[in-house]
Amino acid sequence: MTAGKGSLKAALSRGEVIVFLGDYIDRSDKPTETVRFIMWLKEAATKAGARVITLEGNHDYFMYRFLADVKARLDAGEKVYMREAEAMAYAIAFEISGSKKTASQFSRTAGIFCARSLASTGFFTRIARISRLGDFGAAYKAMEESGTVEFFSGLKRVAMVDNNVFHHAFLPFMLGELEENAVVSLLL
């Protein structure tokens, strides 16, 4: 895609492929808006005959794992509260990355993401915002209904476009030790 004014609209009208390399949620103070924009862009691209590929970054993988763990607890009939959800997010990020700094950053972002998702339901009260003890079940339901959970569960780790392989910089970390042809099998 060529940079410049109107280049996104032009790329869509030309039917180009746009590849996002991941880390949608931990690189700004507006993670919810970023994900919503990319979801909108994917839909707009499909309508325009273009294609948007969203790859999974390590922070997106943290969110995927976090949401899967929350869903398992909710499906088991347990309640998950906002403060507890942030602790779960920290534990997952630390388990995977081994970095307290990364885990702290992700748990804060997960908290922001959860709070904004809950706010969009209309159930997010001033008391819940102050105490951070709001029921996360409502936020999770809002994320399911908006397609956000599906977005994170549908991210790819590797993509090939016109004989070019795209991946997030953490590929070996996520995939473990690879045999020589393992990447090829992931693309098929």
Coordinates of C-alpha atoms in Angstrom, one line a residue:
M1 CA 0.0 0.0 0.0
T2 CA 1.3 3.4 -0.9
A3 CA 1.3 6.0 1.9
G4 CA -0.4 9.3 1.5
K5 CA -3.8 11.0 1.8
G6 CA -6.6 8.6 0.9
S7 CA -4.3 5.7 0.6
L8 CA -6.4 3.4 2.7
K9 CA -9.5 4.1 0.6
A10 CA -7.5 3.7 -2.6
A11 CA -6.1 0.4 -1.4
L12 CA -9.6 -0.9 -0.7
S13 CA -10.9 0.2 -4.1
R14 CA -7.9 -1.5 -5.8
G15 CA -8.7 -4.8 -4.0
E16 CA -5.3 -4.9 -2.3
V17 CA -4.4 -7.1 0.7
I18 CA -3.6 -5.2 3.9
V19 CA -1.7 -7.1 6.6
F20 CA -1.7 -6.1 10.2
L21 CA 1.2 -7.7 12.2
G22 CA -0.4 -7.8 15.7
D23 CA -0.2 -6.1 19.1
Y24 CA -3.5 -4.2 18.6
I25 CA -4.2 -3.8 22.3
D26 CA -1.0 -2.7 24.1
R27 CA 0.3 0.0 21.9
S28 CA -2.0 2.9 22.7
D29 CA -4.4 4.2 25.4
K30 CA -7.3 3.3 23.1
P31 CA -7.2 -0.5 22.6
T32 CA -10.9 -0.9 22.3
E33 CA -11.1 1.7 19.5
T34 CA -8.2 0.2 17.7
V35 CA -9.8 -3.3 17.6
R36 CA -13.1 -1.8 16.6
F37 CA -11.5 0.1 13.8
I38 CA -9.7 -3.0 12.5
M39 CA -12.9 -5.0 12.7
W40 CA -14.7 -2.3 10.7
L41 CA -11.8 -2.2 8.2
K42 CA -12.0 -6.0 7.6
E43 CA -15.8 -5.7 6.9
A44 CA -15.2 -2.7 4.6
A45 CA -12.5 -4.5 2.8
T46 CA -14.7 -7.5 2.2
K47 CA -17.4 -5.3 0.8
A48 CA -14.9 -3.5 -1.5
G49 CA -13.3 -6.8 -2.8
A50 CA -10.1 -6.2 -0.8
R51 CA -8.7 -8.3 2.0
V52 CA -7.5 -7.5 5.5
I53 CA -5.4 -10.1 7.3
T54 CA -4.9 -9.7 11.0
L55 CA -2.0 -11.6 12.6
E56 CA -1.6 -12.4 16.2
G57 CA 1.0 -10.5 18.3
N58 CA 2.1 -11.7 21.7
H59 CA -0.1 -9.2 23.4
D60 CA -3.1 -10.4 21.4
Y61 CA -2.2 -14.0 22.3
F62 CA -2.3 -12.9 26.0
M63 CA -5.8 -11.4 25.4
Y64 CA -6.9 -14.6 23.6
R65 CA -5.7 -16.8 26.5
F66 CA -7.3 -14.4 29.0
L67 CA -10.7 -14.4 27.3
A68 CA -10.6 -18.2 27.0
D69 CA -9.9 -18.5 30.7
V70 CA -12.6 -16.1 31.6
K71 CA -15.1 -17.9 29.3
A72 CA -14.2 -21.3 31.0
R73 CA -14.9 -19.8 34.4
L74 CA -18.2 -18.1 33.3
D75 CA -19.3 -21.4 31.6
A76 CA -18.7 -23.2 34.9
G77 CA -21.1 -20.8 36.6
E78 CA -18.4 -18.8 38.4
K79 CA -18.5 -15.0 38.6
V80 CA -15.5 -13.1 37.5
Y81 CA -15.0 -9.5 38.9
M82 CA -13.0 -6.8 37.2
R83 CA -10.2 -6.7 39.8
E84 CA -9.9 -10.5 39.6
A85 CA -9.9 -10.3 35.8
E86 CA -6.9 -8.0 35.9
A87 CA -5.1 -10.4 38.2
M88 CA -5.9 -13.2 35.7
A89 CA -4.5 -11.1 32.8
Y90 CA -1.3 -10.4 34.8
A91 CA -0.8 -14.1 35.6
I92 CA -1.3 -15.2 31.9
A93 CA 1.1 -12.5 30.6
F94 CA 3.7 -13.3 33.2
E95 CA 3.5 -17.1 32.6
I96 CA 4.0 -16.6 28.8
S97 CA 6.5 -13.7 28.8
G98 CA 8.3 -14.1 32.1
S99 CA 8.4 -10.3 32.3
K100 CA 6.8 -8.4 35.2
K101 CA 6.9 -5.2 33.1
T102 CA 5.0 -6.9 30.2
A103 CA 2.6 -8.5 32.6
S104 CA 1.8 -5.2 34.4
Q105 CA 1.4 -3.4 31.1
F106 CA -1.0 -6.1 29.7
S107 CA -3.1 -6.3 32.9
R108 CA -3.6 -2.6 32.8
T109 CA -4.6 -2.7 29.1
A110 CA -6.9 -5.7 29.8
G111 CA -8.5 -3.6 32.6
I112 CA -9.0 -0.7 30.2
F113 CA -10.4 -3.0 27.5
C114 CA -12.7 -4.6 30.0
A115 CA -13.9 -1.3 31.4
R116 CA -14.6 0.2 28.0
S117 CA -16.4 -3.0 26.8
L118 CA -18.5 -2.9 30.0
A119 CA -19.2 0.8 29.5
S120 CA -20.6 0.1 26.1
T121 CA -23.3 -2.1 27.7
G122 CA -24.7 0.7 29.7
F123 CA -24.3 -1.4 32.9
F124 CA -21.0 0.3 33.9
T125 CA -21.8 2.5 36.9
R126 CA -19.7 5.1 38.6
I127 CA -19.4 2.8 41.6
A128 CA -18.0 -0.1 39.5
R129 CA -15.6 2.3 37.8
I130 CA -14.3 3.6 41.1
S131 CA -14.1 0.2 42.9
R132 CA -13.0 -1.8 39.8
L133 CA -15.1 -4.6 41.3
G134 CA -17.7 -4.6 38.5
D135 CA -18.9 -8.0 37.3
F136 CA -16.8 -8.9 34.2
G137 CA -19.5 -11.3 32.9
A138 CA -21.4 -8.3 31.4
A139 CA -18.2 -7.0 29.8
Y140 CA -17.4 -10.5 28.4
K141 CA -21.0 -10.7 27.0
A142 CA -20.6 -7.3 25.3
M143 CA -17.3 -8.4 23.8
E144 CA -18.9 -11.6 22.5
E145 CA -21.9 -9.6 21.0
S146 CA -19.6 -7.1 19.4
G147 CA -17.4 -9.7 17.7
T148 CA -14.4 -8.8 19.8
V149 CA -14.0 -12.4 21.3
E150 CA -14.2 -13.8 17.8
F151 CA -11.7 -11.3 16.6
F152 CA -9.0 -12.4 19.1
S153 CA -9.8 -16.1 18.6
G154 CA -9.6 -15.7 14.8
L155 CA -6.1 -14.1 14.6
K156 CA -3.6 -16.0 12.5
R157 CA 0.1 -16.5 13.4
V158 CA 1.5 -16.6 9.8
A159 CA 0.2 -15.4 6.5
M160 CA 1.5 -15.7 2.9
V161 CA 0.7 -13.1 0.3
D162 CA 2.2 -13.1 -3.1
N163 CA 5.1 -15.4 -1.9
N164 CA 5.8 -13.1 1.0
V165 CA 5.5 -14.6 4.5
F166 CA 4.2 -12.3 7.2
H167 CA 4.4 -12.9 11.0
H168 CA 4.8 -11.0 14.2
A169 CA 8.4 -10.8 15.5
F170 CA 7.8 -13.3 18.2
L171 CA 7.1 -16.3 15.9
P172 CA 9.8 -18.7 17.3
F173 CA 8.6 -17.9 20.8
M174 CA 5.0 -18.7 20.0
L175 CA 5.6 -21.8 17.9
G176 CA 8.5 -23.4 19.8
E177 CA 11.2 -25.2 18.1
L178 CA 10.2 -25.7 14.4
E179 CA 11.3 -28.4 12.0
E180 CA 12.5 -27.0 8.7
N181 CA 9.2 -27.3 6.9
A182 CA 6.9 -26.5 9.8
V183 CA 6.1 -23.0 8.6
V184 CA 5.0 -24.3 5.2
S185 CA 2.5 -26.7 6.9
L186 CA 1.1 -23.8 8.9
L187 CA 0.4 -21.9 5.6
L188 CA -1.5 -24.8 4.0

